[in-house]
Short mmCIF file of N, CA, C and O in Angstrom, two decimals:
data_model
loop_
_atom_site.label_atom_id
_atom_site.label_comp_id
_atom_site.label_asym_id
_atom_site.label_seq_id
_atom_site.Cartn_x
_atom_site.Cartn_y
_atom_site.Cartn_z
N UNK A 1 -24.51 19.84 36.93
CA UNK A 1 -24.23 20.12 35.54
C UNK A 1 -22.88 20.80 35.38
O UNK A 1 -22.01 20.45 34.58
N UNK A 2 -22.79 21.90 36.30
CA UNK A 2 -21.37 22.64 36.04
C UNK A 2 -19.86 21.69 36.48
O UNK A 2 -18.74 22.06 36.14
N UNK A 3 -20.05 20.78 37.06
CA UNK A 3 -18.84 19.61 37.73
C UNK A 3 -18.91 18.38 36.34
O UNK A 3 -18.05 17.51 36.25
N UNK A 4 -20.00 18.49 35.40
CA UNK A 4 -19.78 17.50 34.25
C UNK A 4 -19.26 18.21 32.91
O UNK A 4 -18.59 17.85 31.94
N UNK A 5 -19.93 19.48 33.36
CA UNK A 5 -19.49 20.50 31.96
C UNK A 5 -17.53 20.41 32.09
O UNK A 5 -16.77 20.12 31.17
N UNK A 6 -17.15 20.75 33.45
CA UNK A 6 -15.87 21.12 33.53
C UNK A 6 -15.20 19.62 32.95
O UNK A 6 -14.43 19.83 32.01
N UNK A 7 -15.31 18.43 33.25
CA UNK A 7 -14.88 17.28 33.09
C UNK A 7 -15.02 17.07 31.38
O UNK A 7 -14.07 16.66 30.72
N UNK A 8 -16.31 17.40 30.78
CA UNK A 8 -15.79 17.30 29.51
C UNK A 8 -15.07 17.90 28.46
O UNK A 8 -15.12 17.69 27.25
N UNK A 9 -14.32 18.77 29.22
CA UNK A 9 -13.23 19.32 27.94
C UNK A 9 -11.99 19.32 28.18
O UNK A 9 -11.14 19.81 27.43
N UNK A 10 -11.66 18.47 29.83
CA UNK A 10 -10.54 17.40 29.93
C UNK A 10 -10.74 16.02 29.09
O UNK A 10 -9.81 15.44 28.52
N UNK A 11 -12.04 15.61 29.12
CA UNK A 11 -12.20 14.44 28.27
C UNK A 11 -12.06 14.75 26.73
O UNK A 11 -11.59 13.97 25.90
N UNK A 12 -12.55 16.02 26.48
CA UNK A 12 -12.39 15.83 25.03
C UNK A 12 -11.03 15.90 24.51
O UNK A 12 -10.64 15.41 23.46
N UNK A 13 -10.07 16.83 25.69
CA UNK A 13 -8.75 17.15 25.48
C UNK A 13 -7.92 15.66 25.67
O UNK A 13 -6.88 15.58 25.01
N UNK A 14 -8.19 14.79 26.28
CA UNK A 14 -7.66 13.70 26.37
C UNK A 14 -7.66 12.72 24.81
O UNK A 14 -6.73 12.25 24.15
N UNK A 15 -9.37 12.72 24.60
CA UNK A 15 -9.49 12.08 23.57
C UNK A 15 -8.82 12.80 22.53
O UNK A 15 -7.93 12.05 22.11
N UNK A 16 -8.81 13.82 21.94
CA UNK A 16 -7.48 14.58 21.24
C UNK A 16 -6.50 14.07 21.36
O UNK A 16 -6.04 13.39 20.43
N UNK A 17 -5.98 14.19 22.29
CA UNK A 17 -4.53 13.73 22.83
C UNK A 17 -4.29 12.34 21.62
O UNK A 17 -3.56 12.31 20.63
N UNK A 18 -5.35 11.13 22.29
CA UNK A 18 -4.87 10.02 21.90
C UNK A 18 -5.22 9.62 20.59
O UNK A 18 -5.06 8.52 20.06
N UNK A 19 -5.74 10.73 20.13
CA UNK A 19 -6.50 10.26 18.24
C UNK A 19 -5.37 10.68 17.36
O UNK A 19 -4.92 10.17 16.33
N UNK A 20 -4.90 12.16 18.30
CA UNK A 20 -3.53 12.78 17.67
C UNK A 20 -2.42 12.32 17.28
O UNK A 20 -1.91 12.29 16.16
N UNK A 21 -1.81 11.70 18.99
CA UNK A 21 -0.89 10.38 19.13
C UNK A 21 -1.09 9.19 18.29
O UNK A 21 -0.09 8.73 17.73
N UNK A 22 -2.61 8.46 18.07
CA UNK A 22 -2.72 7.27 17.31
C UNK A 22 -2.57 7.71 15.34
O UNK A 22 -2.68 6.91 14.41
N UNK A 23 -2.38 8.78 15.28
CA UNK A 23 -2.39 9.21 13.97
C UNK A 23 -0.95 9.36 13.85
O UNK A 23 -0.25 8.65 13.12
N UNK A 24 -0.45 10.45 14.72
CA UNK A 24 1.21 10.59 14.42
C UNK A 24 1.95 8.90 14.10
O UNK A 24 2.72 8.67 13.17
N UNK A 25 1.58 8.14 14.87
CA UNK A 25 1.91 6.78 14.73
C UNK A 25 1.80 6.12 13.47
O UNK A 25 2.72 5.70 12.77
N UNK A 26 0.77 6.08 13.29
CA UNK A 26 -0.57 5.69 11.56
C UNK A 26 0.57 6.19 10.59
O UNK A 26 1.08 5.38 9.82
N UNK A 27 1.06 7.79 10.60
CA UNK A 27 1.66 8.54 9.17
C UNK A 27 3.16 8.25 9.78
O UNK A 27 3.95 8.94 9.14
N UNK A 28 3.94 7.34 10.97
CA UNK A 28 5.20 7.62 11.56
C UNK A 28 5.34 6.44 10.49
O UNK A 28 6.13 6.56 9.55
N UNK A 29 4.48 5.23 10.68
CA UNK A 29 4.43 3.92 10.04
C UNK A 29 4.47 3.80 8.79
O UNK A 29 5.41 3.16 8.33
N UNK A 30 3.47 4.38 7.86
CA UNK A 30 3.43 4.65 6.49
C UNK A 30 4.79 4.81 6.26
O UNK A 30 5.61 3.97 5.90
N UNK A 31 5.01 6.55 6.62
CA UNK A 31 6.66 6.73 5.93
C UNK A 31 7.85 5.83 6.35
O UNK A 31 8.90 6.24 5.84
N UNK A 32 8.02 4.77 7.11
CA UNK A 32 8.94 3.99 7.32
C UNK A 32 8.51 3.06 6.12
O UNK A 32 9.38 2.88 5.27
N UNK A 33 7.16 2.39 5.92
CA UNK A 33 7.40 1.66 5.20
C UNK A 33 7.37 2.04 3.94
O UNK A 33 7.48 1.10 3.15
N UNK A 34 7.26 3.01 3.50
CA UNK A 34 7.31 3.65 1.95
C UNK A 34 9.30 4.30 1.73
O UNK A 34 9.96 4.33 0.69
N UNK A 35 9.66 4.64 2.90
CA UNK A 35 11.13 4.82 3.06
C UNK A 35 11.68 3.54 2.40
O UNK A 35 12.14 3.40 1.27
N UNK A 36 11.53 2.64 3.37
CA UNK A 36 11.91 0.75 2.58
C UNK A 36 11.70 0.42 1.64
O UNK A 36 12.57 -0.27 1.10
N UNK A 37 10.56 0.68 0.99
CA UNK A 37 10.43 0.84 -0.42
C UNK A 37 11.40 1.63 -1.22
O UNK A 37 12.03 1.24 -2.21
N UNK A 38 11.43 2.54 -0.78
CA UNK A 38 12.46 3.43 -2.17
C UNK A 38 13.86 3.12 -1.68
O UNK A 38 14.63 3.65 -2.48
N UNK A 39 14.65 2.40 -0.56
CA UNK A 39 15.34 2.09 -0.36
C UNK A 39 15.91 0.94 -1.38
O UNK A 39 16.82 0.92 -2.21
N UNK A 40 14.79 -0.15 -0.86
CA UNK A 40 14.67 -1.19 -1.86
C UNK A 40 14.44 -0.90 -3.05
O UNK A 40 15.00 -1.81 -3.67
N UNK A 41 13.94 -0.20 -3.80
CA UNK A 41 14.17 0.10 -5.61
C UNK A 41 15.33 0.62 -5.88
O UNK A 41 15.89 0.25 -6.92
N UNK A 42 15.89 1.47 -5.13
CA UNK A 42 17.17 2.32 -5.60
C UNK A 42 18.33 1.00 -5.03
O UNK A 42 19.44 1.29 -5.48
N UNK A 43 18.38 -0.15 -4.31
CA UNK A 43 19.33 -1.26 -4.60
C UNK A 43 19.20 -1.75 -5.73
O UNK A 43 20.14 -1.96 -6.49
N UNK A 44 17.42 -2.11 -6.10
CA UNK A 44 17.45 -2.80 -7.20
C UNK A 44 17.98 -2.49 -8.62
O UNK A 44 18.29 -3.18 -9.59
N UNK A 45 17.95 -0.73 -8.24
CA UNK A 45 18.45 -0.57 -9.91
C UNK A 45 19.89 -0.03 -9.93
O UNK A 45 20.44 0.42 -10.94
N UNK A 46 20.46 -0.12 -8.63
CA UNK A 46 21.70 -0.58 -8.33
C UNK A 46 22.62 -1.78 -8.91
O UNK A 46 23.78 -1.77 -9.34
N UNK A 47 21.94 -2.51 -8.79
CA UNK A 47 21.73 -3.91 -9.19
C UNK A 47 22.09 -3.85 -10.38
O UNK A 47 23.16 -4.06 -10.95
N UNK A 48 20.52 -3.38 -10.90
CA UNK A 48 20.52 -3.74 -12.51
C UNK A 48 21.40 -2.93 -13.31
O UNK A 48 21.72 -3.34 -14.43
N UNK A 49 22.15 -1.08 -12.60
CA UNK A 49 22.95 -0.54 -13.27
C UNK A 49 24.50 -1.51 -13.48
O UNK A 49 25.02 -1.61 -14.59
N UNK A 50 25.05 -2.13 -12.31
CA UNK A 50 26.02 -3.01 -12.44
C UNK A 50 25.54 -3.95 -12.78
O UNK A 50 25.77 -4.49 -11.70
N UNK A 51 24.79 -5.09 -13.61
CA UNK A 51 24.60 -5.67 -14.69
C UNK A 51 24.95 -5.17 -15.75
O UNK A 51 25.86 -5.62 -16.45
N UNK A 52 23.97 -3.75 -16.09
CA UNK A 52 24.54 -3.03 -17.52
C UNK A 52 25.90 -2.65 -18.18
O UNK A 52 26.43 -2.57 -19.29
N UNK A 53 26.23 -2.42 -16.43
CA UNK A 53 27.60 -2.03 -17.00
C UNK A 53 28.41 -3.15 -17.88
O UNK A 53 28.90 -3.15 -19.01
N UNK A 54 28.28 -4.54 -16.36
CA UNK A 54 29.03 -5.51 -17.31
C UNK A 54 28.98 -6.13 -18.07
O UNK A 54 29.80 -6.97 -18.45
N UNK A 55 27.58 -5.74 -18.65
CA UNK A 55 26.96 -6.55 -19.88
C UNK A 55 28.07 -5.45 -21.32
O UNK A 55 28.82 -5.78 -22.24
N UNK A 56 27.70 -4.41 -20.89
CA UNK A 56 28.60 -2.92 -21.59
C UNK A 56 30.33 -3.50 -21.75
O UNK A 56 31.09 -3.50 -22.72
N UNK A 57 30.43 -3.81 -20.83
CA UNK A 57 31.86 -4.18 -20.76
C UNK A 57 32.31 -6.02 -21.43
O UNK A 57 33.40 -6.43 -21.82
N UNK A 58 31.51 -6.46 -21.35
CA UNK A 58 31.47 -7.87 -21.65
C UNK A 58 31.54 -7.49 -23.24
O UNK A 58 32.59 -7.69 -23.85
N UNK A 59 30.33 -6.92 -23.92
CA UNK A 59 30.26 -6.97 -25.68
C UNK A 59 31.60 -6.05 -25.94
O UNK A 59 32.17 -6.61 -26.88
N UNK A 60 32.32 -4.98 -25.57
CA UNK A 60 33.09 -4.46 -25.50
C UNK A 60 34.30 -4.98 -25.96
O UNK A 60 34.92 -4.57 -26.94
N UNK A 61 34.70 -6.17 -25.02
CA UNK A 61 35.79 -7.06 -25.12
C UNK A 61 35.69 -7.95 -26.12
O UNK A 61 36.62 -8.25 -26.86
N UNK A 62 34.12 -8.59 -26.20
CA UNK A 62 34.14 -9.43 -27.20
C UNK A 62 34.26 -8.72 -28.64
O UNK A 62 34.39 -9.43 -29.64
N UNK A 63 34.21 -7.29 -28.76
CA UNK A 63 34.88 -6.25 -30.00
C UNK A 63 35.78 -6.29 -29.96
O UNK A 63 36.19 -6.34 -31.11
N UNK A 64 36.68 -6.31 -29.18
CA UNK A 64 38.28 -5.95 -28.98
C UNK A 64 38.66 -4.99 -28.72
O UNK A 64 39.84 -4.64 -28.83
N UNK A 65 37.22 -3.94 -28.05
CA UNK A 65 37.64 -2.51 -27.95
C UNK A 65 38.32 -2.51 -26.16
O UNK A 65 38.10 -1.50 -25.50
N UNK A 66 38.90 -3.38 -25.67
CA UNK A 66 38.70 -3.42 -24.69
C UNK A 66 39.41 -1.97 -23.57
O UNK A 66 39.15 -1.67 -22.41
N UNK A 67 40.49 -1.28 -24.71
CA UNK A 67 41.31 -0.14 -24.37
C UNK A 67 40.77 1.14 -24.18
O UNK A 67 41.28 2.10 -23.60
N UNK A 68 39.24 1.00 -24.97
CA UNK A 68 38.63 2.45 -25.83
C UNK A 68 37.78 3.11 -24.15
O UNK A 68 37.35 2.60 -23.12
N UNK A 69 37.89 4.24 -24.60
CA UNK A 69 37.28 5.15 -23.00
C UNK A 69 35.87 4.62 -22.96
O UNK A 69 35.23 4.23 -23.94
N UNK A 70 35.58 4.65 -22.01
CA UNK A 70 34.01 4.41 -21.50
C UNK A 70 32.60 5.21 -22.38
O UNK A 70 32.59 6.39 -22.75
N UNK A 71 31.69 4.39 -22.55
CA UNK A 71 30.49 4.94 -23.37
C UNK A 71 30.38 6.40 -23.10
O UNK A 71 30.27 7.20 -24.03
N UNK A 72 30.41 6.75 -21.93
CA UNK A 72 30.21 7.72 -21.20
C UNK A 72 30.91 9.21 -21.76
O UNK A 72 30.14 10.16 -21.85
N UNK A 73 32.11 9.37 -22.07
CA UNK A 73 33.19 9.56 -22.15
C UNK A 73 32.95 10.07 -23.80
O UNK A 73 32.94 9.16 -24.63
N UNK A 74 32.84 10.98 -24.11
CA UNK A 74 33.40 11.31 -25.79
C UNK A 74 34.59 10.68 -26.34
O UNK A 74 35.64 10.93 -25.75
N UNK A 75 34.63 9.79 -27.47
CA UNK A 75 35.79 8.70 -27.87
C UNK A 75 36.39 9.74 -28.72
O UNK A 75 37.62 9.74 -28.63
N UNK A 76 35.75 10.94 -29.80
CA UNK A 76 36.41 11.42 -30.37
C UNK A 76 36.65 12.92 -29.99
O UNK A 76 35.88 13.48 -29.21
N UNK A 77 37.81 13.59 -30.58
CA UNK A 77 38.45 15.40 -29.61
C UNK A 77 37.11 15.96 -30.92
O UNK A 77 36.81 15.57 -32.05
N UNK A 78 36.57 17.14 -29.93
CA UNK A 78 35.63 17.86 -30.93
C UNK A 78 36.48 18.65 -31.77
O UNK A 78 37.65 18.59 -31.42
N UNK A 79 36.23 19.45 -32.87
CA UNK A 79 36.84 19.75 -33.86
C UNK A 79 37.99 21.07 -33.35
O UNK A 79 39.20 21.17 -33.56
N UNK A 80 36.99 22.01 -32.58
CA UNK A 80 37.86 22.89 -31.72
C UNK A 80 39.07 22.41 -30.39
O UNK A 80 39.95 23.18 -29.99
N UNK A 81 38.93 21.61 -30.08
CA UNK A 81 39.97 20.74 -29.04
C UNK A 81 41.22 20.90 -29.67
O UNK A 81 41.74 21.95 -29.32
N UNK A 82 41.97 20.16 -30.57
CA UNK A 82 42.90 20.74 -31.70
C UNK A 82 43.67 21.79 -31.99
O UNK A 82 44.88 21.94 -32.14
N UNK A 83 42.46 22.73 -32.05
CA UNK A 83 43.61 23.88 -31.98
C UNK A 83 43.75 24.68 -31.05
O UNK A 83 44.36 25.74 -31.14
N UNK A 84 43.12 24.18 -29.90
CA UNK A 84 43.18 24.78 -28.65
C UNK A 84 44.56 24.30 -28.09
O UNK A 84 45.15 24.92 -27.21
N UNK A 85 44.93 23.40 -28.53
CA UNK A 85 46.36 22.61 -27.52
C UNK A 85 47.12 23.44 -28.34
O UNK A 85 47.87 24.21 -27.74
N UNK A 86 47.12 23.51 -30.08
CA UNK A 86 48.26 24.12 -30.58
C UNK A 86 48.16 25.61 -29.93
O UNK A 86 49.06 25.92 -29.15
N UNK A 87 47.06 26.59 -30.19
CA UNK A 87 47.40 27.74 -29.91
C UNK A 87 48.16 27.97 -27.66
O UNK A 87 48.73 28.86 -27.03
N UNK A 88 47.72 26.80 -27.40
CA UNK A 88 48.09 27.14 -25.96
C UNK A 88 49.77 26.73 -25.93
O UNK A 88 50.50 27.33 -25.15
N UNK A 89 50.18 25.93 -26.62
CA UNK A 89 51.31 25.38 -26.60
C UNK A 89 53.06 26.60 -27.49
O UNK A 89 54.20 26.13 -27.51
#
């Protein structure tokens, strides 16, 4: 009994071992393929942001605004801008 007792808590330590190992593997796998995933969405809306743009830029031209600063960009000086250049000048 005492030569089977000692053997099973190398066995159980073994079986640990490899449930541990087969799991680290299981969650190593998941996050690779959920990584690829958000890899792959953030091209796609990569993608679709340069569409927008040139869709943005396409109606743009067909306005004739083709000179005017980017959407992005405030087109007009806020009211204080103005007299900030005169008083600095």
């Amino acid at each position: 009994m005492d030569g089977h007792d000692s053997e099973d808590p190398k066995q159980s330590t073994a079986d640990m071992t490899v449930f541990v190992q087969n799991l680290l593997q299981q969650m190593q796998s998941r996050f690779q393929t959920m990584s690829d995933s958000i890899v792959t969405k953030i091209d796609e809306m990569g993608g679709r942001i340069n569409e927008l743009e040139q869709s943005i830029n396409d109606l743009r031209a067909e306005m004739g605004v083709e000179g005017s600063p980017s959407p992005l960009a405030p087109s007009k000086p806020k009211q204080g801008d103005g007299s900030q250049d005169e008083s600095s000048a």
